[in-house]
PDB file of C-alpha atoms in Angstrom:
ATOM      1  CA  UNK A1181      18.916 -13.265  45.322  1.00 39.00           C
ATOM      2  CA  UNK A1182      21.322 -15.474  47.210  1.00 40.00           C
ATOM      3  CA  UNK A1183      21.707 -15.518  50.960  1.00 40.00           C
ATOM      4  CA  UNK A1184      25.023 -13.641  50.883  1.00 43.00           C
ATOM      5  CA  UNK A1185      23.348 -10.590  49.358  1.00 47.00           C
ATOM      6  CA  UNK A1186      20.534 -10.794  51.871  1.00 45.00           C
ATOM      7  CA  UNK A1187      22.993 -10.976  54.781  1.00 51.00           C
ATOM      8  CA  UNK A1188      24.883  -7.985  53.431  1.00 58.00           C
ATOM      9  CA  UNK A1189      21.706  -5.954  52.939  1.00 55.00           C
ATOM     10  CA  UNK A1190      21.644  -5.729  49.144  1.00 53.00           C
ATOM     11  CA  UNK A1191      17.889  -6.064  48.881  1.00 51.00           C
ATOM     12  CA  UNK A1192      17.314  -2.933  50.942  1.00 48.00           C
ATOM     13  CA  UNK A1193      19.544  -0.847  48.706  1.00 50.00           C
ATOM     14  CA  UNK A1194      17.830  -1.694  45.424  1.00 51.00           C
ATOM     15  CA  UNK A1195      15.356   0.609  43.701  1.00 49.00           C
ATOM     16  CA  UNK A1196      11.676  -0.178  44.056  1.00 41.00           C
ATOM     17  CA  UNK A1197      10.298  -2.541  41.453  1.00 42.00           C
ATOM     18  CA  UNK A1198       9.032  -0.884  38.329  1.00 39.00           C
ATOM     19  CA  UNK A1199      11.099   2.298  38.513  1.00 40.00           C
ATOM     20  CA  UNK A1200      13.067   3.382  35.489  1.00 46.00           C
ATOM     21  CA  UNK A1201      16.255   1.731  36.753  1.00 52.00           C
ATOM     22  CA  UNK A1202      14.829  -1.684  35.847  1.00 51.00           C
ATOM     23  CA  UNK A1203      13.581  -4.728  37.678  1.00 54.00           C
ATOM     24  CA  UNK A1204      14.768  -8.276  38.199  1.00 57.00           C
ATOM     25  CA  UNK A1205      11.959  -9.417  35.892  1.00 70.00           C
ATOM     26  CA  UNK A1206      13.546  -7.443  33.032  1.00 74.00           C
ATOM     27  CA  UNK A1207      17.142  -8.702  32.783  1.00 74.00           C
ATOM     28  CA  UNK A1208      18.131  -6.194  30.101  1.00 74.00           C
ATOM     29  CA  UNK A1209      17.155  -3.120  32.119  1.00 74.00           C
ATOM     30  CA  UNK A1210      18.316  -4.628  35.411  1.00 79.00           C
ATOM     31  CA  UNK A1211      21.595  -6.353  34.483  1.00 79.00           C
ATOM     32  CA  UNK A1212      22.508  -5.343  30.936  1.00 82.00           C
ATOM     33  CA  UNK A1213      21.327  -1.723  30.524  1.00 86.00           C
ATOM     34  CA  UNK A1214      24.826  -0.579  29.513  1.00 81.00           C
ATOM     35  CA  UNK A1215      25.593  -3.531  27.216  1.00 83.00           C
ATOM     36  CA  UNK A1216      25.085  -3.132  23.451  1.00 84.00           C
ATOM     37  CA  UNK A1217      21.591  -4.406  22.628  1.00 84.00           C
ATOM     38  CA  UNK A1218      22.704  -7.086  20.160  1.00 86.00           C
ATOM     39  CA  UNK A1219      25.242  -8.472  22.627  1.00 84.00           C
ATOM     40  CA  UNK A1220      22.692  -8.467  25.471  1.00 82.00           C
ATOM     41  CA  UNK A1221      20.192 -10.317  23.259  1.00 85.00           C
ATOM     42  CA  UNK A1222      22.827 -12.889  22.276  1.00 85.00           C
ATOM     43  CA  UNK A1223      23.809 -13.440  25.898  1.00 82.00           C
ATOM     44  CA  UNK A1224      20.211 -14.000  26.966  1.00 82.00           C
ATOM     45  CA  UNK A1225      19.360 -16.219  23.983  1.00 81.00           C
ATOM     46  CA  UNK A1226      22.456 -18.383  23.722  1.00 78.00           C
ATOM     47  CA  UNK A1227      24.662 -18.252  26.786  1.00 72.00           C
ATOM     48  CA  UNK A1228      22.501 -18.865  29.815  1.00 71.00           C
ATOM     49  CA  UNK A1229      23.747 -21.509  32.209  1.00 69.00           C
ATOM     50  CA  UNK A1230      22.457 -22.891  35.443  1.00 71.00           C
ATOM     51  CA  UNK A1231      24.292 -21.410  38.378  1.00 71.00           C
ATOM     52  CA  UNK A1232      25.710 -23.549  41.136  1.00 76.00           C
ATOM     53  CA  UNK A1233      23.843 -23.144  44.410  1.00 77.00           C
ATOM     54  CA  UNK A1234      26.989 -23.600  46.532  1.00 79.00           C
ATOM     55  CA  UNK A1235      28.105 -19.929  46.644  1.00 75.00           C
ATOM     56  CA  UNK A1236      24.675 -18.906  47.897  1.00 76.00           C
ATOM     57  CA  UNK A1237      24.081 -21.814  50.263  1.00 84.00           C
ATOM     58  CA  UNK A1238      27.398 -22.279  52.051  1.00 84.00           C
ATOM     59  CA  UNK A1239      29.495 -19.734  53.931  1.00 84.00           C
ATOM     60  CA  UNK A1240      32.996 -18.756  52.825  1.00 81.00           C
ATOM     61  CA  UNK A1241      35.230 -21.622  54.038  1.00 86.00           C
ATOM     62  CA  UNK A1242      38.108 -19.482  55.387  1.00 88.00           C
ATOM     63  CA  UNK A1243      38.126 -17.572  58.679  1.00 87.00           C
ATOM     64  CA  UNK A1244      39.806 -14.541  57.072  1.00 83.00           C
ATOM     65  CA  UNK A1245      40.725 -13.200  53.656  1.00 79.00           C
ATOM     66  CA  UNK A1246      44.181 -14.524  52.633  1.00 86.00           C
ATOM     67  CA  UNK A1247      47.161 -12.158  52.978  1.00 88.00           C
ATOM     68  CA  UNK A1248      47.385 -11.374  49.265  1.00 87.00           C
ATOM     69  CA  UNK A1249      47.293  -8.022  47.439  1.00 88.00           C
ATOM     70  CA  UNK A1250      43.604  -7.282  47.010  1.00 91.00           C
ATOM     71  CA  UNK A1251      41.705  -4.717  44.970  1.00 94.00           C
ATOM     72  CA  UNK A1252      38.025  -4.294  44.314  1.00 96.00           C
ATOM     73  CA  UNK A1253      36.894  -2.843  40.996  1.00 97.00           C
ATOM     74  CA  UNK A1254      33.182  -2.143  40.909  1.00 96.00           C
ATOM     75  CA  UNK A1255      30.888  -1.156  38.077  1.00 95.00           C
ATOM     76  CA  UNK A1256      29.285   2.017  39.396  1.00 94.00           C
ATOM     77  CA  UNK A1257      26.128   1.663  37.299  1.00 93.00           C
ATOM     78  CA  UNK A1258      25.314  -1.903  38.444  1.00 93.00           C
ATOM     79  CA  UNK A1259      21.652  -2.133  39.439  1.00 90.00           C
ATOM     80  CA  UNK A1260      21.918  -5.615  40.979  1.00 88.00           C
ATOM     81  CA  UNK A1261      24.677  -4.535  43.398  1.00 91.00           C
ATOM     82  CA  UNK A1262      24.135  -0.747  43.632  1.00 93.00           C
ATOM     83  CA  UNK A1263      27.199   1.453  44.128  1.00 94.00           C
ATOM     84  CA  UNK A1264      26.304   2.723  47.614  1.00 95.00           C
ATOM     85  CA  UNK A1265      25.764  -0.860  48.806  1.00 95.00           C
ATOM     86  CA  UNK A1266      29.032  -2.102  47.300  1.00 96.00           C
ATOM     87  CA  UNK A1267      31.052   0.804  48.693  1.00 97.00           C
ATOM     88  CA  UNK A1268      29.739   0.019  52.177  1.00 96.00           C
ATOM     89  CA  UNK A1269      30.356  -3.729  51.923  1.00 95.00           C
ATOM     90  CA  UNK A1270      33.884  -3.328  50.535  1.00 96.00           C
ATOM     91  CA  UNK A1271      34.851  -0.919  53.319  1.00 96.00           C
ATOM     92  CA  UNK A1272      33.254  -3.106  56.022  1.00 94.00           C
ATOM     93  CA  UNK A1273      34.661  -6.413  54.784  1.00 89.00           C
ATOM     94  CA  UNK A1274      37.924  -5.515  53.069  1.00 90.00           C
ATOM     95  CA  UNK A1275      38.833  -2.301  54.846  1.00 92.00           C
ATOM     96  CA  UNK A1276      39.388  -0.028  51.843  1.00 95.00           C
ATOM     97  CA  UNK A1277      37.465   1.988  49.270  1.00 97.00           C
ATOM     98  CA  UNK A1278      36.715   0.211  45.984  1.00 97.00           C
ATOM     99  CA  UNK A1279      37.989   1.446  42.646  1.00 97.00           C
ATOM    100  CA  UNK A1280      35.131   2.370  40.323  1.00 97.00           C
ATOM    101  CA  UNK A1281      34.498   2.292  36.615  1.00 96.00           C
ATOM    102  CA  UNK A1282      31.366   2.837  34.521  1.00 94.00           C
ATOM    103  CA  UNK A1283      29.258  -0.146  33.644  1.00 92.00           C
ATOM    104  CA  UNK A1284      26.292  -2.345  34.409  1.00 90.00           C
ATOM    105  CA  UNK A1285      26.403  -5.753  36.099  1.00 90.00           C
ATOM    106  CA  UNK A1286      28.593  -7.139  33.302  1.00 88.00           C
ATOM    107  CA  UNK A1287      31.167  -4.436  32.488  1.00 93.00           C
ATOM    108  CA  UNK A1288      33.156  -6.973  30.483  1.00 90.00           C
ATOM    109  CA  UNK A1289      30.393  -6.738  27.872  1.00 87.00           C
ATOM    110  CA  UNK A1290      29.532  -3.038  27.986  1.00 90.00           C
ATOM    111  CA  UNK A1291      33.029  -1.648  28.628  1.00 93.00           C
ATOM    112  CA  UNK A1292      35.524  -4.370  27.674  1.00 94.00           C
ATOM    113  CA  UNK A1293      38.344  -2.023  26.684  1.00 96.00           C
ATOM    114  CA  UNK A1294      38.068   0.112  29.839  1.00 96.00           C
ATOM    115  CA  UNK A1295      37.935  -3.023  31.997  1.00 96.00           C
ATOM    116  CA  UNK A1296      40.977  -4.549  30.283  1.00 97.00           C
ATOM    117  CA  UNK A1297      42.905  -1.298  30.695  1.00 97.00           C
ATOM    118  CA  UNK A1298      42.100  -1.167  34.430  1.00 96.00           C
ATOM    119  CA  UNK A1299      43.123  -4.783  34.944  1.00 96.00           C
ATOM    120  CA  UNK A1300      46.343  -4.279  32.983  1.00 96.00           C
ATOM    121  CA  UNK A1301      47.137  -1.206  35.087  1.00 96.00           C
ATOM    122  CA  UNK A1302      46.715  -3.286  38.268  1.00 94.00           C
ATOM    123  CA  UNK A1303      49.036  -5.940  36.852  1.00 92.00           C
ATOM    124  CA  UNK A1304      51.658  -3.319  35.969  1.00 93.00           C
ATOM    125  CA  UNK A1305      51.531  -1.910  39.523  1.00 90.00           C
ATOM    126  CA  UNK A1306      52.286  -5.260  41.146  1.00 77.00           C
TER     127      UNK A1306
END
């Protein structure tokens, strides 16, 4: 896990390794448990990329969040960033409660229609 998650305390909020919620060693049960099996298999087999180290090695470059309308939509079934952890971090850092929807770490795969509807509703409100 990157340094940002460690600083925010994500590791302490995760389930113990080996419990039924999944482990980091099993990406399907840990990240993709709510994604259709065929789509999860395709993602793991064909669409893996190397991640840039910059977001995990350098601090956010601005002193404060820009004065722009901001929302936070979290997937409440995410096992990498558990709901209780994300609720706490959003309140502490952004000053408001997050909106929640069902889904694992990648709700755009497991719940694409629900995600699109939520994003369209935000756009319509602005």
